[in-house]
Short mmCIF file of C-alpha atoms in Angstrom, two decimals:
data_model
loop_
_atom_site.label_atom_id
_atom_site.label_comp_id
_atom_site.label_asym_id
_atom_site.label_seq_id
_atom_site.Cartn_x
_atom_site.Cartn_y
_atom_site.Cartn_z
CA MET D 10 19.43 -5.91 -8.88
CA ASN D 11 16.25 -4.22 -10.20
CA ASN D 12 16.00 -0.46 -9.32
CA GLY D 13 19.39 -0.59 -7.70
CA TYR D 14 18.40 -3.03 -4.89
CA LYS D 15 17.38 -6.54 -4.11
CA VAL D 16 15.24 -7.66 -1.16
CA ILE D 17 15.69 -11.09 0.27
CA GLU D 18 12.68 -11.87 2.50
CA GLY D 19 13.26 -14.02 5.58
CA PHE D 20 17.10 -13.96 5.18
CA LEU D 21 17.51 -14.42 8.88
CA GLY D 22 14.96 -16.85 10.77
CA LEU D 23 12.66 -15.23 13.43
CA GLU D 24 14.29 -17.00 16.40
CA PHE D 25 17.90 -16.06 15.58
CA THR D 26 16.54 -12.54 14.82
CA LYS D 27 15.13 -12.37 18.34
CA PHE D 28 18.53 -13.46 19.68
CA VAL D 29 20.37 -10.87 17.70
CA GLU D 30 17.87 -8.19 18.85
CA GLN D 31 18.29 -9.06 22.54
CA TYR D 32 22.08 -9.14 22.16
CA PHE D 33 22.06 -5.55 20.71
CA ILE D 34 19.57 -4.26 23.28
CA THR D 35 22.05 -5.46 25.93
CA ARG D 36 24.99 -3.89 23.99
CA PHE D 37 23.21 -0.53 23.51
CA SER D 38 22.14 -0.58 27.33
CA SER D 39 25.84 -1.16 28.29
CA GLY D 40 27.04 2.07 26.69
CA VAL D 41 30.26 0.57 25.89
CA ASN D 42 31.51 1.63 22.33
CA VAL D 43 28.04 3.10 21.56
CA HIS D 44 28.11 6.28 19.57
CA TYR D 45 25.42 8.86 19.92
CA GLY D 46 24.62 10.64 16.66
CA ASP D 47 26.60 10.95 13.45
CA ASN D 48 26.59 12.93 10.26
CA GLN D 49 24.02 10.77 8.58
CA SER D 50 21.58 10.18 11.43
CA PRO D 51 22.18 12.91 14.20
CA ARG D 52 20.19 11.37 17.09
CA CYS D 53 20.53 7.64 16.75
CA MET D 54 22.64 5.26 18.65
CA SER D 55 25.09 3.12 16.64
CA ILE D 56 27.75 0.64 17.16
CA TYR D 57 30.72 0.26 14.64
CA GLY D 58 32.14 -3.00 13.94
CA ASP D 59 30.43 -5.07 16.52
CA PRO D 60 31.78 -8.74 16.80
CA LEU D 61 28.29 -10.31 16.33
CA GLY D 62 27.43 -7.69 13.39
CA ASP D 63 30.73 -8.48 11.79
CA THR D 64 30.15 -12.23 12.22
CA ILE D 65 26.77 -11.91 10.35
CA LEU D 66 28.76 -9.85 7.71
CA LYS D 67 31.27 -12.67 7.37
CA LEU D 68 28.69 -15.53 7.26
CA CYS D 69 26.63 -14.00 4.39
CA THR D 70 29.42 -12.81 2.31
CA ASP D 71 29.28 -15.76 -0.04
CA HIS D 72 25.52 -15.67 -0.43
CA VAL D 73 25.53 -11.87 -1.14
CA SER D 74 28.42 -12.25 -3.52
CA THR D 75 26.33 -14.82 -5.54
CA ILE D 76 23.41 -12.39 -5.61
CA VAL D 77 25.40 -9.41 -6.95
CA GLY D 78 27.46 -11.62 -9.16
CA LYS D 79 30.95 -10.41 -7.77
CA GLN D 80 33.26 -11.83 -5.20
CA LEU D 81 32.99 -9.61 -2.34
CA LEU D 82 35.28 -8.88 0.59
CA PRO D 83 33.72 -7.89 3.94
CA THR D 84 34.54 -4.52 5.26
CA VAL D 85 32.28 -3.52 8.28
CA SER D 86 29.05 -3.97 10.05
CA PHE D 87 27.15 -0.84 11.65
CA THR D 88 24.26 -1.39 13.91
CA ARG D 89 21.78 1.57 14.21
CA LEU D 90 18.97 1.89 16.79
CA TYR D 91 16.53 4.44 15.58
CA HIS D 92 13.78 5.96 17.93
CA ARG D 93 10.65 7.69 16.87
CA GLY D 94 11.49 10.78 14.86
CA ASP D 95 15.04 9.72 14.16
CA HIS D 96 15.74 9.82 10.38
CA LEU D 97 18.71 8.85 8.00
CA LYS D 98 19.99 11.78 5.73
CA VAL D 99 19.90 11.27 1.88
CA HIS D 100 23.39 9.94 1.19
CA LEU D 101 25.68 7.79 -0.79
CA ASP D 102 28.10 5.62 1.08
CA ARG D 103 31.90 5.91 1.33
CA PRO D 104 34.23 3.60 -0.82
CA SER D 105 34.58 0.95 1.73
CA CYS D 106 30.80 0.44 1.53
CA GLU D 107 30.70 -0.27 -2.28
CA TYR D 108 28.06 -2.96 -1.73
CA SER D 109 25.77 -2.54 1.31
CA ALA D 110 22.78 -4.41 2.73
CA THR D 111 20.44 -3.33 5.52
CA LEU D 112 19.04 -6.11 7.64
CA CYS D 113 15.76 -5.52 9.65
CA LEU D 114 16.26 -6.80 13.22
CA ALA D 115 13.44 -5.43 15.28
CA TYR D 116 10.65 -3.02 15.53
CA PRO D 117 7.46 -2.94 17.72
CA SER D 118 5.12 -5.82 17.50
CA GLY D 119 1.97 -5.20 15.61
CA GLU D 120 3.37 -2.13 13.91
CA SER D 121 4.59 -1.46 10.24
CA PRO D 122 8.23 -1.04 9.92
CA SER D 123 9.53 2.30 8.73
CA PRO D 124 10.75 2.01 5.16
CA ILE D 125 14.03 2.84 3.52
CA TYR D 126 14.09 4.56 0.24
CA PHE D 127 16.45 4.24 -2.81
CA ASN D 128 16.91 6.49 -5.80
CA ASP D 129 19.67 7.08 -8.45
CA LYS D 130 19.50 10.85 -7.74
CA LYS D 131 19.32 12.94 -4.62
CA THR D 132 15.76 13.69 -4.70
CA SER D 133 12.68 11.97 -3.38
CA THR D 134 10.92 12.15 -6.71
CA ASP D 135 10.38 8.62 -8.16
CA ALA D 136 11.99 7.07 -5.16
CA HIS D 137 11.66 3.34 -4.33
CA LYS D 138 10.09 2.61 -1.02
CA VAL D 139 11.25 -0.51 0.64
CA VAL D 140 9.68 -1.90 3.64
CA LEU D 141 11.52 -4.74 5.41
CA LYS D 142 10.18 -7.04 8.08
CA ARG D 143 12.23 -8.75 10.77
CA GLY D 144 14.98 -10.80 9.14
CA ASP D 145 14.61 -9.25 5.77
CA LEU D 146 17.68 -8.08 3.88
CA CYS D 147 17.82 -5.42 1.21
CA ILE D 148 21.23 -5.51 -0.87
CA TYR D 149 22.28 -2.18 -2.75
CA GLU D 150 25.29 -0.52 -4.25
CA GLY D 151 25.84 1.90 -1.56
CA CYS D 152 28.19 4.27 -3.60
CA LYS D 153 25.76 4.41 -6.62
CA ASN D 154 22.35 4.53 -4.95
CA TYR D 155 21.13 7.37 -2.78
CA HIS D 156 19.26 6.04 0.27
CA TRP D 157 17.63 7.54 3.32
CA ARG D 158 14.91 7.11 6.02
CA ASP D 159 12.24 9.71 6.73
CA PRO D 160 11.46 10.18 10.36
CA ILE D 161 10.90 6.79 12.05
CA GLU D 162 7.23 6.54 12.95
CA THR D 163 7.38 3.80 15.37
CA ASP D 164 8.88 3.59 18.90
CA TYR D 165 12.12 2.12 17.57
CA LEU D 166 13.70 0.37 14.76
CA LEU D 167 16.81 -1.83 15.06
CA GLN D 168 18.81 -2.64 11.83
CA VAL D 169 22.38 -3.57 11.00
CA PHE D 170 24.15 -2.25 7.84
CA LEU D 171 26.47 -4.76 6.24
CA HIS D 172 29.19 -3.63 3.83
CA TRP D 173 31.58 -5.09 1.24
CA VAL D 174 33.98 -4.29 -1.57
CA ASP D 175 34.41 -5.98 -4.91
CA SER D 176 37.49 -8.37 -4.59
CA GLY D 177 38.59 -7.30 -8.12
CA GLY D 178 37.58 -3.62 -7.89
CA GLU D 179 39.44 -0.26 -7.04
CA TYR D 180 38.37 -0.56 -3.41
CA ARG D 181 39.72 -4.05 -2.63
CA ASP D 182 42.37 -2.71 -0.45
CA MET D 183 39.71 -1.53 2.02
CA VAL D 184 38.97 -5.05 3.19
CA PHE D 185 37.89 -4.90 6.85
CA ASP D 186 37.62 -1.24 6.63
CA ASN D 187 41.24 -0.95 7.14
CA ARG D 188 41.01 -2.46 10.69
CA GLY D 189 43.20 -5.43 10.16
CA ASN D 190 40.42 -7.76 11.01
CA LEU D 191 36.66 -8.02 11.59
CA GLY D 192 35.36 -7.53 15.02
CA ILE D 193 37.61 -4.55 15.92
CA MET D 194 35.34 -1.79 17.11
CA SER D 195 37.33 1.12 15.91
CA LYS D 196 39.56 2.08 12.99
#
């Protein structure tokens, strides 16, 4: 992975992406198992371990394993809905997110999606700016590469983070993020 990340354009097709977008709009509107704010993004709405998000995670595990050159085990998906002005703080991921990906699901039609930034250090100097369109996936080593989003400049941005661990690595026991199975919406 060049610069600590790799972008796969069109990873999900447009029609399926629209289906997933509508599903998550419905999920967020329900308020069930929706979290409001966290340490990394204090104002965002998020859903941990949603069954559809975890299904996408499971189905793309072999493909992402091939890209990173390691046999990966799925841990958890984390769907986040950003609104104008929301941001993602500069951070490294926790051990169960050894390998990560962000999948762009939706943003307002006709607007440019807000970027995500990567760097091997905790500063914005020399950061790599990555702009993902609907259906694009960006894979990165979450525990090694600092990543963040500046305040969102569009009305919204819907994306899902997907996470894995190396099946031969020190975090392999964190498969399913210690939930016992995928699709369980809490630890």
